[in-house]
Coordinates of C-alpha atoms in Angstrom, one line a residue:
Chain W
M1 CA 16.3 -12.9 -27.2
K2 CA 14.3 -12.3 -30.3
D3 CA 14.2 -16.1 -30.9
L4 CA 12.1 -16.3 -27.8
L5 CA 9.5 -14.4 -29.5
K6 CA 6.7 -15.6 -31.8
R7 CA 4.7 -12.6 -32.3
S8 CA 1.7 -12.0 -34.5
P9 CA 2.9 -9.7 -37.3
D10 CA -0.4 -7.8 -37.5
R11 CA -0.7 -7.1 -33.8
P12 CA -1.3 -3.3 -33.7
A13 CA 0.9 -1.2 -31.5
I14 CA -1.4 0.6 -29.0
D15 CA -0.2 3.3 -26.7
P16 CA -0.4 1.6 -23.2
E17 CA -1.9 4.6 -21.5
R18 CA -4.6 4.9 -24.2
R19 CA -5.2 1.1 -24.1
R20 CA -5.7 1.2 -20.3
L21 CA -8.0 4.1 -20.6
L22 CA -10.1 2.5 -23.4
L23 CA -10.3 -0.8 -21.7
G24 CA -11.2 0.7 -18.4
A25 CA -14.0 2.7 -20.0
S26 CA -15.3 -0.2 -21.9
A27 CA -15.4 -2.4 -18.8
L28 CA -17.1 0.2 -16.7
P29 CA -20.8 -0.6 -17.4
V30 CA -20.2 -4.3 -17.1
A31 CA -18.3 -4.1 -13.9
A32 CA -20.7 -1.6 -12.5
G33 CA -23.6 -3.8 -13.3
L34 CA -22.2 -7.1 -12.3
G35 CA -19.5 -6.3 -9.9
L36 CA -17.3 -8.8 -11.5
G37 CA -13.5 -8.8 -11.4
L38 CA -12.7 -8.0 -15.0
H39 CA -9.2 -8.0 -16.4
P40 CA -8.6 -4.9 -18.4
H41 CA -6.2 -6.6 -20.8
E42 CA -8.2 -9.7 -21.5
A43 CA -9.3 -8.5 -24.8
Q44 CA -5.7 -8.0 -26.0
A45 CA -4.0 -11.0 -27.5
A46 CA -1.2 -12.3 -25.3
L47 CA 2.3 -12.1 -26.7
K48 CA 3.5 -15.6 -27.6
T49 CA 6.9 -16.4 -26.2
S50 CA 8.9 -19.2 -24.7
A51 CA 10.8 -16.9 -22.3
R52 CA 11.7 -18.2 -18.9
I53 CA 11.0 -15.5 -16.4
V54 CA 12.0 -15.7 -12.8
I55 CA 10.5 -13.4 -10.2
A56 CA 12.5 -13.3 -6.9
G57 CA 10.0 -12.4 -4.2
S58 CA 6.3 -12.9 -3.7
G59 CA 5.4 -9.6 -1.9
L60 CA 3.1 -7.2 -3.6
A61 CA 5.5 -6.4 -6.4
G62 CA 6.3 -10.1 -7.2
L63 CA 2.6 -11.1 -7.2
A64 CA 1.4 -8.1 -9.2
A65 CA 4.1 -8.8 -11.8
A66 CA 3.4 -12.5 -11.9
N67 CA -0.4 -11.9 -12.4
R68 CA 0.2 -9.4 -15.2
L69 CA 2.8 -11.5 -17.0
A70 CA 0.7 -14.6 -16.8
R71 CA -2.1 -12.8 -18.5
E72 CA -0.1 -10.9 -21.0
L73 CA 2.3 -13.6 -22.2
D74 CA 1.4 -16.8 -23.9
G75 CA 3.8 -19.6 -23.4
A76 CA 6.2 -18.0 -21.0
K77 CA 7.5 -20.1 -18.1
I78 CA 7.1 -17.9 -15.1
T79 CA 8.6 -19.0 -11.8
I80 CA 8.2 -17.2 -8.4
V81 CA 10.9 -17.9 -5.8
D82 CA 9.8 -17.2 -2.2
R83 CA 9.2 -19.4 0.8
K84 CA 6.6 -17.3 2.6
E85 CA 3.1 -18.8 2.8
I86 CA 1.4 -15.8 4.4
H87 CA 1.1 -12.6 2.6
N88 CA 1.1 -9.6 4.9
Y89 CA -0.6 -6.4 4.1
Q90 CA 2.2 -4.2 5.4
P91 CA 0.5 -0.8 4.9
G92 CA -1.9 -2.0 7.6
Y93 CA 0.8 -2.4 10.2
T94 CA 0.5 1.2 11.4
L95 CA -3.2 0.7 11.9
V96 CA -2.6 -2.5 14.0
A97 CA 0.2 -0.8 15.9
T98 CA -2.0 2.1 16.9
G99 CA -5.0 0.1 17.9
V100 CA -7.2 0.9 14.9
W101 CA -7.2 -2.5 13.3
P102 CA -7.1 -6.0 14.8
V103 CA -4.0 -7.9 13.6
G104 CA -6.1 -10.5 11.7
K105 CA -6.9 -8.0 9.0
V106 CA -3.4 -7.8 7.6
S107 CA -2.7 -11.5 6.7
D108 CA -3.8 -13.5 3.7
R109 CA -2.7 -16.7 2.1
N110 CA -0.1 -16.3 -0.6
V111 CA -1.4 -19.3 -2.5
D112 CA -4.6 -17.4 -3.2
L113 CA -2.7 -14.7 -5.0
I114 CA -0.4 -16.7 -7.2
P115 CA -1.9 -17.1 -10.6
P116 CA -2.5 -20.5 -12.1
G117 CA 0.3 -21.7 -14.4
V118 CA 3.0 -20.0 -12.5
E119 CA 5.5 -22.2 -10.8
W120 CA 6.0 -21.4 -7.1
V121 CA 9.4 -22.5 -5.7
R122 CA 9.0 -22.4 -1.9
E123 CA 12.6 -21.5 -1.3
M124 CA 14.5 -18.2 -1.1
V125 CA 17.0 -16.9 -3.6
A126 CA 20.4 -17.2 -1.9
E127 CA 22.5 -16.1 -4.8
F128 CA 22.1 -14.1 -8.0
D129 CA 24.4 -14.9 -10.9
P130 CA 23.4 -12.5 -13.7
E131 CA 26.4 -13.4 -15.8
K132 CA 25.1 -16.9 -16.1
N133 CA 21.4 -15.8 -16.1
A134 CA 20.7 -17.9 -13.0
V135 CA 19.7 -17.8 -9.4
V136 CA 20.5 -20.3 -6.8
T137 CA 18.0 -21.0 -4.0
D138 CA 18.9 -21.6 -0.4
G139 CA 18.1 -25.2 -1.0
G140 CA 20.9 -25.3 -3.5
R141 CA 18.6 -25.4 -6.5
P142 CA 19.9 -23.5 -9.6
I143 CA 17.2 -21.9 -11.7
Q144 CA 18.1 -20.6 -15.2
Y145 CA 16.2 -17.6 -16.6
D146 CA 16.0 -15.5 -19.7
F147 CA 14.5 -12.5 -17.8
L148 CA 14.6 -11.7 -14.1
I149 CA 12.5 -9.5 -11.9
V150 CA 14.0 -8.7 -8.6
A151 CA 11.3 -8.1 -6.0
T152 CA 12.9 -9.4 -2.9
G153 CA 12.0 -6.5 -0.6
L154 CA 14.5 -5.3 1.9
H155 CA 16.3 -6.3 5.1
M156 CA 15.7 -4.6 8.4
D157 CA 19.0 -4.3 10.2
F158 CA 17.9 -4.3 13.8
A159 CA 21.4 -5.8 14.6
L160 CA 22.9 -2.4 14.0
I161 CA 21.1 -1.2 17.1
E162 CA 23.1 -2.5 20.1
G163 CA 20.9 -4.4 22.6
M164 CA 17.9 -4.4 20.3
D165 CA 15.8 -7.6 20.5
V166 CA 12.8 -7.9 18.1
A167 CA 11.3 -10.6 20.3
A168 CA 11.1 -8.1 23.2
I169 CA 8.8 -5.7 21.3
G170 CA 5.7 -5.1 23.4
R171 CA 7.5 -5.3 26.7
N172 CA 9.2 -2.6 28.7
G173 CA 7.8 0.1 26.5
L174 CA 9.7 -1.3 23.4
A175 CA 7.8 -0.8 20.1
S176 CA 8.5 -1.1 16.4
V177 CA 5.8 -1.2 13.7
Y178 CA 8.0 -2.7 11.1
P179 CA 9.1 -6.3 11.6
S180 CA 5.8 -8.2 11.4
P181 CA 2.1 -8.2 12.2
Q182 CA 2.9 -9.7 15.6
A183 CA 5.4 -6.9 16.3
A184 CA 2.7 -4.3 15.2
Q185 CA 0.3 -5.9 17.6
A186 CA 2.8 -6.0 20.4
T187 CA 3.6 -2.3 19.6
W188 CA 0.0 -1.5 20.2
Q189 CA 0.1 -3.3 23.6
A190 CA 3.1 -1.3 24.5
M191 CA 1.5 2.0 23.3
D192 CA -1.7 1.2 25.1
A193 CA 0.0 0.5 28.4
F194 CA 2.1 3.7 28.0
R195 CA -0.9 5.9 27.3
Q196 CA -2.6 4.8 30.5
K197 CA 0.1 6.2 32.7
G198 CA 1.9 8.6 30.4
G199 CA 5.6 9.4 30.6
K200 CA 8.4 9.9 28.2
A201 CA 8.2 8.7 24.6
L202 CA 11.1 8.6 22.2
M203 CA 10.4 8.3 18.5
T204 CA 13.2 7.5 16.1
L205 CA 14.3 7.7 12.5
P206 CA 17.5 6.2 11.0
T207 CA 19.6 7.5 8.2
T208 CA 18.9 4.8 5.6
P209 CA 16.2 4.7 3.0
L210 CA 13.0 3.2 4.6
K211 CA 10.0 1.3 3.5
C212 CA 7.0 3.5 4.2
A213 CA 9.0 6.4 5.4
G214 CA 5.8 8.0 6.7
A215 CA 5.3 5.2 9.3
P216 CA 7.6 6.8 11.9
L217 CA 5.7 10.1 11.5
K218 CA 2.3 8.3 11.8
M219 CA 3.4 6.5 14.9
T220 CA 4.4 9.9 16.4
F221 CA 1.1 11.6 15.6
M222 CA -0.9 8.6 16.8
V223 CA 1.0 8.2 20.1
V224 CA 0.2 11.9 20.9
D225 CA -3.4 11.4 20.0
R226 CA -3.7 8.3 22.1
L227 CA -2.2 10.2 25.1
V228 CA -4.7 13.0 24.5
Q229 CA -7.6 10.5 24.4
A230 CA -6.4 8.8 27.6
G231 CA -6.0 12.2 29.4
T232 CA -2.3 11.7 30.0
R233 CA -0.9 14.1 27.4
E234 CA -0.2 16.8 30.0
K235 CA 2.1 14.6 32.1
S236 CA 3.9 13.2 29.0
Q237 CA 6.7 14.1 26.8
V238 CA 7.0 12.9 23.2
S239 CA 10.2 13.7 21.3
F240 CA 11.4 12.7 17.9
H241 CA 15.1 11.8 17.2
S242 CA 15.9 11.9 13.5
A243 CA 19.4 10.7 12.4
L244 CA 18.9 13.1 9.4
D245 CA 18.5 16.8 9.1
N246 CA 14.8 16.4 8.3
V247 CA 11.9 14.0 9.1
F248 CA 10.7 13.5 5.6
S249 CA 12.4 13.8 2.3
V250 CA 9.8 16.0 0.6
P251 CA 10.6 19.5 1.8
R252 CA 7.0 20.8 1.8
V253 CA 5.7 17.8 3.8
N254 CA 8.7 18.0 6.1
Q255 CA 7.9 21.6 6.9
E256 CA 4.2 20.8 7.4
V257 CA 4.9 17.9 9.8
L258 CA 7.4 20.0 11.8
E259 CA 4.9 22.9 12.1
R260 CA 2.2 20.4 13.3
W261 CA 4.6 18.9 15.8
K262 CA 5.5 22.3 17.1
K263 CA 1.9 22.9 17.9
L264 CA 1.6 19.4 19.5
D265 CA 4.7 20.1 21.6
V266 CA 6.8 17.4 20.0
P267 CA 10.4 18.6 19.9
V268 CA 12.7 17.2 17.2
H269 CA 16.3 16.4 17.7
F270 CA 18.1 16.3 14.3
L271 CA 21.2 14.3 13.5
S272 CA 20.5 12.1 16.5
K273 CA 20.8 8.4 15.6
L274 CA 19.6 5.6 17.8
V275 CA 22.6 3.3 18.3
A276 CA 21.8 1.3 21.4
V277 CA 18.9 0.4 23.6
D278 CA 18.9 -1.1 27.1
I279 CA 15.5 -2.8 27.1
G280 CA 15.5 -3.8 30.7
A281 CA 16.7 -0.4 32.0
R282 CA 14.5 1.5 29.4
R283 CA 17.4 3.6 28.3
A284 CA 18.3 4.6 24.7
T285 CA 21.6 5.9 23.4
F286 CA 21.8 8.3 20.5
A287 CA 24.9 9.4 18.6
S288 CA 25.6 12.6 16.7
P289 CA 27.5 12.5 13.4
E290 CA 30.6 13.3 15.3
G291 CA 30.2 10.2 17.5
E292 CA 29.1 12.0 20.6
R293 CA 26.7 9.6 22.5
T294 CA 23.8 10.8 24.7
G295 CA 21.6 8.6 26.9
H296 CA 17.9 9.1 27.4
D297 CA 15.5 7.3 29.7
Y298 CA 12.1 6.4 28.3
D299 CA 8.8 4.9 29.1
F300 CA 8.0 4.2 25.4
I301 CA 10.3 4.0 22.5
H302 CA 9.5 3.4 18.8
V303 CA 12.5 1.8 17.1
V304 CA 12.9 2.2 13.4
P305 CA 15.6 -0.1 12.1
P306 CA 18.2 0.9 9.5
M307 CA 17.3 -0.8 6.2
R308 CA 19.3 -2.2 3.3
A309 CA 19.1 -4.8 0.6
P310 CA 19.0 -8.5 1.5
D311 CA 22.5 -10.1 1.4
S312 CA 21.5 -12.1 -1.7
V313 CA 21.2 -8.8 -3.6
K314 CA 23.8 -6.7 -1.7
N315 CA 26.5 -9.3 -2.3
S316 CA 25.7 -9.9 -5.9
P317 CA 26.8 -8.2 -9.1
L318 CA 23.3 -6.7 -9.3
S319 CA 23.8 -4.1 -6.5
W320 CA 25.0 -0.6 -6.9
K321 CA 28.8 -0.5 -6.7
A322 CA 29.2 3.2 -6.3
G323 CA 27.1 6.2 -5.4
P324 CA 24.5 6.8 -2.7
F325 CA 22.8 3.4 -3.0
A326 CA 26.0 1.3 -2.8
A327 CA 26.2 1.2 1.0
G328 CA 22.8 -0.3 1.2
G329 CA 23.5 -2.7 -1.6
W330 CA 20.3 -1.7 -3.4
L331 CA 19.5 -2.9 -6.9
E332 CA 21.2 -0.8 -9.6
V333 CA 18.2 0.1 -11.8
D334 CA 17.6 3.0 -14.1
K335 CA 15.2 5.2 -12.1
E336 CA 12.8 5.6 -15.1
T337 CA 12.7 2.3 -16.8
L338 CA 13.5 0.3 -13.6
R339 CA 15.7 -1.9 -15.8
H340 CA 19.0 -2.9 -14.5
R341 CA 21.7 -0.6 -15.7
R342 CA 24.2 -3.3 -16.5
F343 CA 22.1 -6.4 -17.0
P344 CA 19.4 -5.6 -19.5
N345 CA 17.4 -8.7 -18.9
V346 CA 16.9 -7.8 -15.3
F347 CA 14.3 -5.5 -13.8
G348 CA 13.5 -4.4 -10.3
I349 CA 10.2 -3.5 -8.5
G350 CA 9.5 -2.2 -5.1
D351 CA 11.6 -1.8 -2.0
I352 CA 14.7 -3.3 -3.4
N353 CA 15.3 -0.7 -6.0
G354 CA 18.1 1.7 -5.5
T355 CA 16.1 4.8 -6.5
A356 CA 15.6 8.1 -4.7
K357 CA 12.0 7.5 -3.9
G358 CA 9.6 4.7 -3.7
K359 CA 9.4 2.1 -1.0
T360 CA 5.6 1.9 -0.6
A361 CA 2.7 -0.1 -1.9
A362 CA 1.7 2.9 -3.9
T363 CA 5.0 2.8 -5.7
V364 CA 4.4 -0.8 -6.6
K365 CA 0.9 0.0 -7.8
K366 CA 2.2 2.6 -10.2
S367 CA 5.5 1.0 -11.3
T368 CA 4.6 -2.7 -11.8
P369 CA 2.5 -2.1 -14.9
L370 CA 5.3 0.0 -16.3
V371 CA 7.9 -2.6 -15.5
V372 CA 5.8 -5.4 -17.0
Q373 CA 5.3 -3.5 -20.2
N374 CA 9.0 -2.7 -20.4
L375 CA 9.8 -6.3 -19.9
I376 CA 7.3 -7.3 -22.7
D377 CA 9.0 -4.6 -24.9
V378 CA 12.4 -6.2 -24.3
I379 CA 11.0 -9.7 -24.9
A380 CA 9.6 -8.3 -28.2
G381 CA 13.0 -6.9 -29.1
R382 CA 12.1 -3.3 -28.4
E383 CA 13.6 -0.8 -26.1
P384 CA 11.5 -0.2 -22.9
T385 CA 8.7 2.3 -23.7
Q386 CA 7.5 3.2 -20.2
R387 CA 9.0 5.7 -17.8
F388 CA 8.4 5.8 -14.1
D389 CA 8.1 9.2 -12.4
G390 CA 8.9 8.0 -8.9
Y391 CA 5.3 8.1 -7.7
T392 CA 4.9 7.4 -4.0
S393 CA 1.9 7.9 -1.7
C394 CA 1.6 8.2 2.0
P395 CA -1.7 8.4 3.8
L396 CA -0.3 10.1 6.8
L397 CA -2.4 9.5 9.9
V398 CA -2.4 12.7 12.0
R399 CA -4.9 11.5 14.6
E400 CA -7.6 8.9 15.0
G401 CA -10.2 10.0 12.4
A402 CA -8.1 12.1 10.1
A403 CA -5.1 11.8 7.7
L404 CA -3.2 13.6 5.0
L405 CA -3.2 12.0 1.6
I406 CA 0.3 12.8 0.3
E407 CA 1.4 11.8 -3.1
F408 CA 4.7 12.9 -4.6
D409 CA 7.3 12.0 -7.3
Y410 CA 11.1 11.9 -7.7
E411 CA 11.2 15.7 -8.0
N412 CA 9.5 16.1 -4.6
R413 CA 6.4 17.6 -6.4
L414 CA 3.1 17.0 -4.7
I415 CA 1.0 15.2 -7.3
P416 CA -2.5 14.4 -6.0
S417 CA -4.2 11.8 -8.1
L418 CA -7.3 13.9 -8.2
P419 CA -7.0 17.7 -8.5
A420 CA -9.6 18.2 -5.8
I421 CA -7.4 16.6 -3.1
D422 CA -5.5 18.9 -0.9
P423 CA -2.5 16.9 0.2
L424 CA -1.8 19.0 3.3
Q425 CA -5.4 19.2 4.5
D426 CA -6.5 17.1 7.5
S427 CA -9.1 14.9 5.9
Y428 CA -11.8 12.4 6.9
F429 CA -11.7 11.1 3.3
A430 CA -8.0 10.3 3.6
W431 CA -8.7 8.5 6.8
V432 CA -11.4 6.4 5.3
M433 CA -9.1 5.7 2.3
K434 CA -6.5 4.4 4.7
I435 CA -8.7 2.3 6.9
R436 CA -11.3 1.0 4.4
L437 CA -10.3 1.5 0.8
L438 CA -6.6 1.0 0.4
K439 CA -6.6 -2.7 1.2
P440 CA -9.1 -3.5 -1.5
A441 CA -7.0 -1.4 -3.9
Y442 CA -3.9 -3.3 -2.7
M443 CA -5.6 -6.6 -3.4
A444 CA -6.6 -5.5 -6.9
V445 CA -2.9 -4.5 -7.5
A446 CA -1.7 -7.9 -6.2
K447 CA -4.1 -9.6 -8.7
G448 CA -2.6 -7.5 -11.5
R449 CA -5.8 -5.7 -12.3
V450 CA -4.9 -2.1 -11.6
Chain Q
M1 CA -10.4 7.2 -16.5
Y2 CA -7.9 5.0 -14.6
E3 CA -9.4 6.3 -11.4
I4 CA -12.8 5.0 -12.5
W5 CA -11.3 1.6 -13.2
L6 CA -9.5 1.7 -9.9
T7 CA -12.7 2.6 -8.1
L8 CA -14.6 -0.2 -9.7
N9 CA -11.9 -2.6 -8.6
I10 CA -12.0 -1.3 -5.1
L11 CA -15.8 -1.8 -5.0
F12 CA -15.3 -5.3 -6.3
E13 CA -12.8 -6.2 -3.7
L14 CA -15.0 -4.6 -1.0
S15 CA -17.9 -6.6 -2.2
L16 CA -15.7 -9.7 -1.8
Q17 CA -15.0 -8.7 1.8
Y18 CA -18.7 -8.3 2.5
L19 CA -19.9 -11.0 0.2
P20 CA -22.7 -12.4 2.5
A21 CA -24.2 -9.0 2.9
V22 CA -24.0 -8.3 -0.8
I23 CA -25.5 -11.6 -1.8
G24 CA -28.1 -11.3 1.0
S25 CA -29.2 -7.8 -0.1
L26 CA -29.3 -8.8 -3.8
T27 CA -31.3 -11.9 -3.1
L28 CA -33.7 -10.1 -0.8
W29 CA -34.3 -7.5 -3.5
L30 CA -34.8 -10.1 -6.3
V31 CA -37.2 -12.0 -4.0
L32 CA -39.2 -8.8 -3.3
M33 CA -39.3 -7.8 -6.9
T34 CA -40.4 -11.3 -8.0
I35 CA -43.2 -11.5 -5.4
A36 CA -44.4 -8.0 -6.2
A37 CA -44.4 -8.8 -9.9
A38 CA -46.0 -12.2 -9.5
R39 CA -48.9 -10.9 -7.3
G40 CA -50.0 -8.5 -10.0
G41 CA -51.4 -5.1 -9.6
A42 CA -48.3 -3.6 -8.0
A43 CA -48.4 0.2 -8.2
W44 CA -44.9 0.6 -9.4
R45 CA -45.2 4.2 -10.5
K46 CA -47.1 5.3 -7.3
A47 CA -44.5 3.6 -5.2
L48 CA -41.6 5.5 -6.6
G49 CA -42.1 8.6 -4.6
P50 CA -42.4 6.9 -1.2
A51 CA -39.4 4.6 -2.1
I52 CA -37.3 7.7 -2.9
A53 CA -38.4 9.3 0.4
I54 CA -37.3 6.2 2.3
G55 CA -34.0 6.3 0.3
I56 CA -33.6 9.9 1.5
V57 CA -34.2 8.9 5.1
V58 CA -31.7 6.1 4.8
T59 CA -29.2 8.5 3.2
A60 CA -29.7 11.0 6.1
I61 CA -29.3 8.3 8.8
T62 CA -26.2 6.9 7.1
F63 CA -24.7 10.3 6.7
F64 CA -24.9 11.0 10.4
V65 CA -23.8 7.6 11.7
T66 CA -21.0 6.9 9.2
P67 CA -18.2 9.0 10.7
G68 CA -18.7 7.3 14.1
M69 CA -18.8 3.9 12.5
T70 CA -15.5 4.6 10.8
Q71 CA -13.6 5.6 14.0
S72 CA -13.9 9.3 13.1
S73 CA -16.3 12.2 13.8
F74 CA -17.7 15.3 12.1
A75 CA -14.9 17.2 13.8
N76 CA -12.6 15.6 11.4
M77 CA -14.4 16.9 8.3
G78 CA -11.6 19.0 6.8
Y79 CA -13.0 20.3 3.5
W80 CA -15.6 19.8 0.8
V81 CA -14.0 16.6 -0.4
D82 CA -14.7 15.0 2.9
W83 CA -18.4 16.1 2.9
G84 CA -18.8 15.1 -0.7
N85 CA -17.5 11.6 -0.2
L86 CA -19.5 11.2 2.9
F87 CA -22.6 12.2 1.0
L88 CA -21.9 9.9 -1.9
Y89 CA -21.3 7.0 0.6
A90 CA -24.6 7.8 2.3
A91 CA -26.4 8.1 -1.0
A92 CA -25.2 4.7 -2.1
F93 CA -26.9 3.2 1.0
G94 CA -29.9 5.4 0.4
A95 CA -30.2 3.9 -3.1
V96 CA -30.1 0.4 -1.7
G97 CA -32.8 1.4 0.8
A98 CA -34.9 2.8 -1.9
A99 CA -34.4 -0.2 -4.1
L100 CA -35.5 -2.5 -1.3
A101 CA -38.5 -0.3 -0.4
W102 CA -39.8 0.0 -3.9
P103 CA -41.3 -3.4 -4.4
I104 CA -42.7 -3.4 -0.8
V105 CA -44.4 -0.1 -1.2
A106 CA -45.6 -1.2 -4.7
M107 CA -47.3 -4.2 -3.2
R108 CA -48.9 -2.3 -0.4
R109 CA -50.4 0.2 -2.9
R110 CA -51.8 -2.2 -5.4
T111 CA -54.0 -0.8 -8.0

C-alpha cells in the first residue's frame, strides 16, 4: 500500500487532538465575525495518494467520511455506493412520532451533502469480497478498492414479528418510530388518536442491539406525557415489555429510568419479547425465554423491531463469525480503532459495527474523525493512531419541554461533554438541544466539519 | 476548545436555516448605520445608553417568551445550566436589538 502514497517528506507530524484544538481556536474569530463555514483542516496540506477508497453507504457516517477524506487526501479516488436520494435525519424521528416536529424537517437531499469530486454510484452493495478487495453492486457492477469503509447501517427485521406489517403503521393503534419518516408521522397519528380516548398502551424492546436505543424509552415517556396533556392518563395503562433484563444498557441510566417509570405508574415486564401482533384484533403476543407465550390486548402498541446487519455484510467474510455479534452478522471491527480485525484495509463506522456501544448519530460524530485519521495513517504506512472510547449520546425526552442529556462510553461511564451538565437532571437546555441544536450539529458532521 | 468549534458550526448551520432573517437583520443594520453616518451629527456616544437599555428590554422579553416558543415552559427549568443558557440566548437577541437601536437613537439625538 505504500506505493499508493506520495507524501511530502517534510510534512510535520501533528497530534490530531492538538491540531483540532489549534485550528478551532484560530478559526474562532473569523467564524464568529463572518459566520462562514470554515473547514478546520483546510490549512493542512492534503496527503497525496492515488488510493481507491470505496464507502458503502451514504448515511451520516458515509457522508461525513467522504467529506473528510475528500478534503484531507489529494488524488484519492473516492466512491460512495448507495442508491438513496433522500437523506433522513433519523434522530428527528422521535420528535415527529411524538408530535413535536412536522415530518418535513427530517429530510434533505443527499446530493447536497456529497462532496464534489466524489463518485456516487446510485446502487447498493450486494456483495463484499474482501479477499479480492472488491464489492459488487446489486446492478452487477464490480468495484475494486484499495481501502473500504463499511457504513451501510443496519437492517430492521420486522419479519421476525409474526403478523407485523410496516405499511399498517398508523392504523389500529400500531406504531413504530424506526422505519422511516412516514412511519414516524403515522406513529404520531396513532398516538394522537390514542391519547384522545386513552386505553392500554404496550411499549416494547427486543433483545438485539438497536440504533438509538433510547428511542423506545423516549416513546414511553412521551406517550405518558401526551396522555396527561389530553386528560386521559387516569383511564389509561402504559406498560413496557423488555425482552432483556433491563431497559437500557447503562446501569445508572437504567436505574434512573425505572425509578421514573415507577413514579409514572409504568410497570415493566422483563424477559418479555414481542413475537407476534394481530393488527386487526389489536392483540400482541409476548414470549418468555422459556417459550411461554402470553397474549395482551392493546389500544396502542409501539413495535421496536429486532435489528441486525444487512445481508450483504452478514453473509460476507466481513461479519463476526463467533462471539456475541455473530448472530446479528455485525461488522468485525476492533472496538478502539474501528479497523476490521482480519482485513486491515477495511474500516467500519456507525450502526454496522459489531461493538458493544454506539448506534447513534453522536457515535458517528465522535468516531468518524478517528476512523478517517486511522485510514489516513494506514494509507501513509503507519499503524492507526486514534482510539475510540465508545462515546454515545442520547438526549432522552422525558416529557414535552424537558430531556436528559445522557452521554456514555464503552465502560458505561457517564461522560458529559461539559462538566456542568448533569446527565440525570430534567433539563430545558437538553430539550432545546434536541429540538433546535442537534440537527445543525448533525449537518456540520455530515459535511465533515466537526 | 472543540466545543467552541462545534458551537460555531451549530450557529453557522442555524444561520443557514434562518438565512432570510439573518440577511434581513444584517442588511437593516448596515442601512441604518450608513444613513446615520451619512447624515452627520449622529450622537453615537449619547445613544449608547439608550441602545443598551433597549437591548436589556429585548433581553427581558426574549427571556420570558422563549420557553413557550420552544414548546417548553419555566416549569421545565431544572437547574442553573437551563437558566444560564436561556439568559445567553435572550442576551444574544438583546444584543441584536441594541445594535439595531443604536443608529436610530443616534440619529434622533443629533448633536
